[in-house]
Amino acid sequence: VAAATLTRELGIDLGELERVVQLGAPYSASSFVQRLGRSGRRNDAPSEMLFVCPEEEDEDAMLPARMPWTLLRAIAVIELYVRDRWVEPLEIRQMPIGLLYHQTMSILKSRGEATPAELAADVLSLPSFGQIAPDTYKVFLGYLLQTDHIQWTEQESFIIGLTGEKIVNNFRFYAVFKDDEEHAVYNGSEEIGSITTVPPPGYCFSLAGKLWKVTEVDTKHKAVYVKAALGKVDTLWLGAGGDIHTLVVRKMREVLADSTLYSYLSPQAVNRLERARRLARESGLLKSVVIPAGGDSMFILPWIGSKSFRTLERLLKNNLSERLSLRSITPMEPYYFVVAGKADSHVLLEQIMRESSECTDPSSLLGPEEAPYLGKYDEFVAPELVRQAFAVDGLDVEGLKQGLSLICNTSRPQ
């Protein structure tokens, strides 16, 4: 028996491995294929994979939280690959600024020193940085100078600065992907405990037997500041497992709306799926993107992928919350939002459709000081470049428009 994280899904041959046991569901069809392929590699043995999706229904929870999202995602990725032979298309980032930092510092470390022209020639000629303009790189280097990651020499060339040395000479620098680092969790000045997977502000998670809502994340000092979540709500943070493609989420909706029985499901999984389908029919969960939740609360179920979901989140928080007097917007990426405010469901949907159709610049959806990180080294890059990178690589305005339009056209009238 070999236990592994997702780092073992690529290029690992464990010999006569009989079966892969997947805890939960992969976030993508491509991951499903890679993990399935770890088994059945000897003597024409079949590839086998067992999904374990322990999702008990809490009948006291909010309506969307009663859905077996992990089970639905597992079925979706299986159907998309096995039936349709579909995997996610390759997406190449336009502004991989974290990787730009890593390669800049790596090349400078290997050369010892370099003039700006030499460094730009070495770095910007790499295929990953074809969309990075020389002026953008100049801003990038200027910020590294300000923060002492690099320094000027008397010969007007760059060397690694004292701050940069601490990063480059650490063993963690070798990997360009994020690794787990503990963050201390504080409620005011009281330290509650620590976590390794850090939710963004606005999300909820459980720790020390209580539910907390993130108010601020201090990446530099590895600290997360929270406040107690009021009332009985569900844990909304699923962890940073990866982005989910819109087609996977759309397939999940099809599975929920359909009556097909899948031969590979266990009796318990069949029973759980049938209960979810019955609840979806009886509650009207699939009838509209926005459905009333009782009182002045509403659920938004856009059935779109992670990037489009993040786009909608910012559209709601930064463009519509004040206009529609929405006092709270709680996301569960990428499945649903819980929104509370004075606007009714029809007005909210109308405003979402109008605002998304009129949006042409994704950066207009970001808050004034918002610059979210997408990569491991983004924190060392100029905030204005982090902001640009998130706008072009972290958001998807066109995907949001198309996804909402398709769901609204296929939903049954309320």
mmCIF file of C-alpha atoms in Angstrom, residues 243 249 271 323 351 361:
data_model
loop_
_atom_site.group_PDB
_atom_site.id
_atom_site.type_symbol
_atom_site.label_atom_id
_atom_site.label_comp_id
_atom_site.label_asym_id
_atom_site.label_seq_id
_atom_site.Cartn_x
_atom_site.Cartn_y
_atom_site.Cartn_z
ATOM 1 C CA ASP A 243 -9.623 24.786 -10.541
ATOM 2 C CA VAL A 249 -19.659 21.597 -13.290
ATOM 3 C CA ASN A 271 -29.209 5.837 -2.805
ATOM 4 C CA ARG A 323 -26.141 49.081 -5.550
ATOM 5 C CA GLN A 351 -28.543 42.743 -12.605
ATOM 6 C CA ASP A 361 -12.317 44.704 -18.765
#
